Amino acid sequence: MKKTTRATYKKDKYYKKVTAAVHELLKGGFVVVPADVLIQMGYLTKEDYEDWRFGRVPYLERVLGCNLSKVNRILRILRLHAEDLGLRPSPTVYKTWGKGRKIFLRFSRSGVTWMEILYSTHYVSGYRKAPQNPSSIESTPITIVSLDARTKVPTE
């Protein structure tokens, strides 16, 4: 297959799977994370993802259930589809979960910058979900607290 470009990405055989995963993720929230797309498509398990996040796996590509050229195509299709949907790219830093020192996580064995950026960029919708019960917002009491300048004690 030739390189995935803006002109050819909709004809790619992974396009339908990627778009289905993106739309499924947007139903539940307003952020599309590449790792979640890979989980949704079945190329990454939640257990393997958590092992990587806790630092038990040196890089994410080690636990992916497909070859790296396929992942590269999927990530490119994801980026182009997100642009078409009007999702805003948001670079994200990944550090280990758990106790102890927080270490920056790697996605690829090679550590190539453009590949790391493809994996770590989240795509954010400009539309946030409406509150489930709008009347609860109106009934929430607002307390205004000011500080007494002399005593630094809050007063209502």
PDB file of C-alpha atoms in Angstrom:
ATOM      1  CA  MET A   1       0.000   0.000   0.000  1.00  0.00           C
ATOM      2  CA  LYS A   2       1.209   3.478  -0.783  1.00  0.00           C
ATOM      3  CA  LYS A   3       1.661   6.111   1.883  1.00  0.00           C
ATOM      4  CA  THR A   4      -1.564   7.263   3.514  1.00  0.00           C
ATOM      5  CA  THR A   5      -2.280  10.821   2.381  1.00  0.00           C
ATOM      6  CA  ARG A   6      -5.229  13.206   2.529  1.00  0.00           C
ATOM      7  CA  ALA A   7      -6.203  12.161  -1.001  1.00  0.00           C
ATOM      8  CA  THR A   8      -6.093   8.393  -0.353  1.00  0.00           C
ATOM      9  CA  TYR A   9      -6.967   7.834   3.296  1.00  0.00           C
ATOM     10  CA  LYS A  10     -10.730   7.353   2.733  1.00  0.00           C
ATOM     11  CA  LYS A  11      -9.980   4.479   0.353  1.00  0.00           C
ATOM     12  CA  ASP A  12      -7.778   2.678   2.874  1.00  0.00           C
ATOM     13  CA  LYS A  13      -9.088  -0.659   4.145  1.00  0.00           C
ATOM     14  CA  TYR A  14      -8.792   0.484   7.804  1.00  0.00           C
ATOM     15  CA  TYR A  15     -10.792   3.684   7.273  1.00  0.00           C
ATOM     16  CA  LYS A  16     -14.183   2.212   8.211  1.00  0.00           C
ATOM     17  CA  LYS A  17     -12.825   0.579  11.368  1.00  0.00           C
ATOM     18  CA  VAL A  18     -11.111   3.779  12.477  1.00  0.00           C
ATOM     19  CA  THR A  19     -14.179   5.943  11.861  1.00  0.00           C
ATOM     20  CA  ALA A  20     -16.423   3.465  13.675  1.00  0.00           C
ATOM     21  CA  ALA A  21     -14.076   3.490  16.680  1.00  0.00           C
ATOM     22  CA  VAL A  22     -13.867   7.309  16.679  1.00  0.00           C
ATOM     23  CA  HIS A  23     -17.638   7.735  16.553  1.00  0.00           C
ATOM     24  CA  GLU A  24     -18.096   5.163  19.321  1.00  0.00           C
ATOM     25  CA  LEU A  25     -15.627   7.075  21.514  1.00  0.00           C
ATOM     26  CA  LEU A  26     -17.325  10.406  20.762  1.00  0.00           C
ATOM     27  CA  LYS A  27     -20.655   8.967  21.927  1.00  0.00           C
ATOM     28  CA  GLY A  28     -19.207   8.511  25.406  1.00  0.00           C
ATOM     29  CA  GLY A  29     -17.189  11.714  25.660  1.00  0.00           C
ATOM     30  CA  PHE A  30     -15.551  14.543  23.770  1.00  0.00           C
ATOM     31  CA  VAL A  31     -11.942  13.295  23.520  1.00  0.00           C
ATOM     32  CA  VAL A  32     -10.507  10.733  21.104  1.00  0.00           C
ATOM     33  CA  VAL A  33      -7.319   9.077  22.375  1.00  0.00           C
ATOM     34  CA  PRO A  34      -5.269   6.994  19.899  1.00  0.00           C
ATOM     35  CA  ALA A  35      -4.752   4.232  22.483  1.00  0.00           C
ATOM     36  CA  ASP A  36      -8.517   4.040  23.006  1.00  0.00           C
ATOM     37  CA  VAL A  37      -9.006   3.722  19.239  1.00  0.00           C
ATOM     38  CA  LEU A  38      -6.528   0.821  19.173  1.00  0.00           C
ATOM     39  CA  ILE A  39      -8.352  -0.785  22.111  1.00  0.00           C
ATOM     40  CA  GLN A  40     -11.716  -0.258  20.388  1.00  0.00           C
ATOM     41  CA  MET A  41     -10.374  -1.846  17.193  1.00  0.00           C
ATOM     42  CA  GLY A  42      -9.022  -4.861  19.110  1.00  0.00           C
ATOM     43  CA  TYR A  43      -5.296  -4.299  18.494  1.00  0.00           C
ATOM     44  CA  LEU A  44      -4.523  -3.463  22.122  1.00  0.00           C
ATOM     45  CA  THR A  45      -5.971  -4.943  25.298  1.00  0.00           C
ATOM     46  CA  LYS A  46      -6.805  -2.880  28.359  1.00  0.00           C
ATOM     47  CA  GLU A  47      -4.535  -5.102  30.452  1.00  0.00           C
ATOM     48  CA  ASP A  48      -1.547  -4.520  28.148  1.00  0.00           C
ATOM     49  CA  TYR A  49      -2.282  -0.782  28.106  1.00  0.00           C
ATOM     50  CA  GLU A  50      -2.356  -0.668  31.907  1.00  0.00           C
ATOM     51  CA  ASP A  51       0.896  -2.664  32.092  1.00  0.00           C
ATOM     52  CA  TRP A  52       2.512  -0.048  29.863  1.00  0.00           C
ATOM     53  CA  ARG A  53       1.062   2.842  31.901  1.00  0.00           C
ATOM     54  CA  PHE A  54       2.431   1.341  35.109  1.00  0.00           C
ATOM     55  CA  GLY A  55       5.873   1.009  33.492  1.00  0.00           C
ATOM     56  CA  ARG A  56       5.917  -2.804  33.296  1.00  0.00           C
ATOM     57  CA  VAL A  57       6.353  -2.665  29.505  1.00  0.00           C
ATOM     58  CA  PRO A  58       9.197  -0.537  28.053  1.00  0.00           C
ATOM     59  CA  TYR A  59       7.219   0.801  25.078  1.00  0.00           C
ATOM     60  CA  LEU A  60       3.623   0.460  23.857  1.00  0.00           C
ATOM     61  CA  GLU A  61       4.481  -1.032  20.460  1.00  0.00           C
ATOM     62  CA  ARG A  62       5.741  -4.156  22.226  1.00  0.00           C
ATOM     63  CA  VAL A  63       2.217  -5.171  23.285  1.00  0.00           C
ATOM     64  CA  LEU A  64       0.280  -4.183  20.143  1.00  0.00           C
ATOM     65  CA  GLY A  65      -1.541  -7.032  18.434  1.00  0.00           C
ATOM     66  CA  CYS A  66      -0.593  -6.057  14.886  1.00  0.00           C
ATOM     67  CA  ASN A  67       2.433  -5.030  12.878  1.00  0.00           C
ATOM     68  CA  LEU A  68       3.791  -1.502  13.137  1.00  0.00           C
ATOM     69  CA  SER A  69       3.078  -0.474   9.550  1.00  0.00           C
ATOM     70  CA  LYS A  70      -0.613  -1.181  10.193  1.00  0.00           C
ATOM     71  CA  VAL A  71      -0.531   0.946  13.364  1.00  0.00           C
ATOM     72  CA  ASN A  72       1.225   3.729  11.472  1.00  0.00           C
ATOM     73  CA  ARG A  73      -1.550   3.712   8.849  1.00  0.00           C
ATOM     74  CA  ILE A  74      -4.264   3.646  11.519  1.00  0.00           C
ATOM     75  CA  LEU A  75      -2.746   6.623  13.353  1.00  0.00           C
ATOM     76  CA  ARG A  76      -2.440   8.624  10.135  1.00  0.00           C
ATOM     77  CA  ILE A  77      -6.041   7.849   9.198  1.00  0.00           C
ATOM     78  CA  LEU A  78      -7.099   8.860  12.715  1.00  0.00           C
ATOM     79  CA  ARG A  79      -5.309  12.201  12.416  1.00  0.00           C
ATOM     80  CA  LEU A  80      -6.832  12.984   9.012  1.00  0.00           C
ATOM     81  CA  HIS A  81     -10.329  11.886  10.059  1.00  0.00           C
ATOM     82  CA  ALA A  82     -10.102  13.984  13.241  1.00  0.00           C
ATOM     83  CA  GLU A  83      -9.177  17.016  11.141  1.00  0.00           C
ATOM     84  CA  ASP A  84     -12.205  16.390   8.908  1.00  0.00           C
ATOM     85  CA  LEU A  85     -14.457  16.206  11.969  1.00  0.00           C
ATOM     86  CA  GLY A  86     -13.070  19.498  13.259  1.00  0.00           C
ATOM     87  CA  LEU A  87     -11.478  17.926  16.338  1.00  0.00           C
ATOM     88  CA  ARG A  88      -8.687  19.998  17.853  1.00  0.00           C
ATOM     89  CA  PRO A  89      -5.326  18.210  18.304  1.00  0.00           C
ATOM     90  CA  SER A  90      -4.048  18.367  21.876  1.00  0.00           C
ATOM     91  CA  PRO A  91      -0.472  17.203  22.521  1.00  0.00           C
ATOM     92  CA  THR A  92      -0.365  15.131  25.686  1.00  0.00           C
ATOM     93  CA  VAL A  93       2.449  14.002  27.958  1.00  0.00           C
ATOM     94  CA  TYR A  94       2.320  10.437  29.221  1.00  0.00           C
ATOM     95  CA  LYS A  95       3.962   9.526  32.524  1.00  0.00           C
ATOM     96  CA  THR A  96       3.823   6.309  34.490  1.00  0.00           C
ATOM     97  CA  TRP A  97       0.950   5.601  36.849  1.00  0.00           C
ATOM     98  CA  GLY A  98       1.361   4.316  40.389  1.00  0.00           C
ATOM     99  CA  LYS A  99       3.641   5.059  43.278  1.00  0.00           C
ATOM    100  CA  GLY A 100       7.177   6.278  42.976  1.00  0.00           C
ATOM    101  CA  ARG A 101       8.942   8.481  40.508  1.00  0.00           C
ATOM    102  CA  LYS A 102       6.932   9.468  37.431  1.00  0.00           C
ATOM    103  CA  ILE A 103       8.823   8.557  34.271  1.00  0.00           C
ATOM    104  CA  PHE A 104       7.981   9.703  30.732  1.00  0.00           C
ATOM    105  CA  LEU A 105       6.548   6.810  28.738  1.00  0.00           C
ATOM    106  CA  ARG A 106       7.624   5.776  25.258  1.00  0.00           C
ATOM    107  CA  PHE A 107       5.268   4.588  22.570  1.00  0.00           C
ATOM    108  CA  SER A 108       7.751   3.290  20.014  1.00  0.00           C
ATOM    109  CA  ARG A 109      10.934   1.268  20.260  1.00  0.00           C
ATOM    110  CA  SER A 110      12.816   3.729  18.060  1.00  0.00           C
ATOM    111  CA  GLY A 111      11.532   6.836  19.864  1.00  0.00           C
ATOM    112  CA  VAL A 112      11.164   8.715  16.562  1.00  0.00           C
ATOM    113  CA  THR A 113       9.598  12.084  17.345  1.00  0.00           C
ATOM    114  CA  TRP A 114       6.879  12.135  14.667  1.00  0.00           C
ATOM    115  CA  MET A 115       5.720   8.647  15.680  1.00  0.00           C
ATOM    116  CA  GLU A 116       5.619   9.587  19.364  1.00  0.00           C
ATOM    117  CA  ILE A 117       3.540  12.656  18.453  1.00  0.00           C
ATOM    118  CA  LEU A 118       1.054  10.542  16.464  1.00  0.00           C
ATOM    119  CA  TYR A 119       0.549   8.235  19.455  1.00  0.00           C
ATOM    120  CA  SER A 120       0.340  10.944  22.115  1.00  0.00           C
ATOM    121  CA  THR A 121      -1.910  13.513  20.438  1.00  0.00           C
ATOM    122  CA  HIS A 122      -5.482  13.521  21.710  1.00  0.00           C
ATOM    123  CA  TYR A 123      -8.259  14.957  19.569  1.00  0.00           C
ATOM    124  CA  VAL A 124     -10.765  17.134  21.424  1.00  0.00           C
ATOM    125  CA  SER A 125     -14.250  18.079  20.319  1.00  0.00           C
ATOM    126  CA  GLY A 126     -15.317  21.691  20.736  1.00  0.00           C
ATOM    127  CA  TYR A 127     -18.711  20.462  21.894  1.00  0.00           C
ATOM    128  CA  ARG A 128     -19.037  19.377  25.486  1.00  0.00           C
ATOM    129  CA  LYS A 129     -21.846  17.193  26.677  1.00  0.00           C
ATOM    130  CA  ALA A 130     -24.786  19.050  28.196  1.00  0.00           C
ATOM    131  CA  PRO A 131     -25.447  18.408  31.867  1.00  0.00           C
ATOM    132  CA  GLN A 132     -27.841  15.513  32.465  1.00  0.00           C
ATOM    133  CA  ASN A 133     -30.097  17.570  34.753  1.00  0.00           C
ATOM    134  CA  PRO A 134     -29.978  21.299  33.937  1.00  0.00           C
ATOM    135  CA  SER A 135     -32.324  22.164  36.817  1.00  0.00           C
ATOM    136  CA  SER A 136     -29.728  20.916  39.318  1.00  0.00           C
ATOM    137  CA  ILE A 137     -27.331  23.635  38.174  1.00  0.00           C
ATOM    138  CA  GLU A 138     -29.900  26.357  38.795  1.00  0.00           C
ATOM    139  CA  SER A 139     -30.708  25.037  42.283  1.00  0.00           C
ATOM    140  CA  THR A 140     -27.071  24.828  43.403  1.00  0.00           C
ATOM    141  CA  PRO A 141     -26.515  27.449  46.117  1.00  0.00           C
ATOM    142  CA  ILE A 142     -23.668  29.871  45.572  1.00  0.00           C
ATOM    143  CA  THR A 143     -21.801  31.088  48.616  1.00  0.00           C
ATOM    144  CA  ILE A 144     -19.736  34.230  48.276  1.00  0.00           C
ATOM    145  CA  VAL A 145     -16.854  34.351  50.697  1.00  0.00           C
ATOM    146  CA  SER A 146     -14.626  37.361  51.207  1.00  0.00           C
ATOM    147  CA  LEU A 147     -11.594  37.771  53.446  1.00  0.00           C
ATOM    148  CA  ASP A 148     -11.543  40.349  56.195  1.00  0.00           C
ATOM    149  CA  ALA A 149      -8.414  42.380  55.414  1.00  0.00           C
ATOM    150  CA  ARG A 150      -7.384  42.766  59.053  1.00  0.00           C
ATOM    151  CA  THR A 151      -7.883  39.239  60.358  1.00  0.00           C
ATOM    152  CA  LYS A 152      -7.586  37.152  57.142  1.00  0.00           C
ATOM    153  CA  VAL A 153     -10.686  35.221  58.255  1.00  0.00           C
ATOM    154  CA  PRO A 154     -13.366  34.283  55.734  1.00  0.00           C
ATOM    155  CA  THR A 155     -16.646  36.102  56.243  1.00  0.00           C
ATOM    156  CA  GLU A 156     -19.932  35.423  54.498  1.00  0.00           C
TER     157      GLU A 156
END
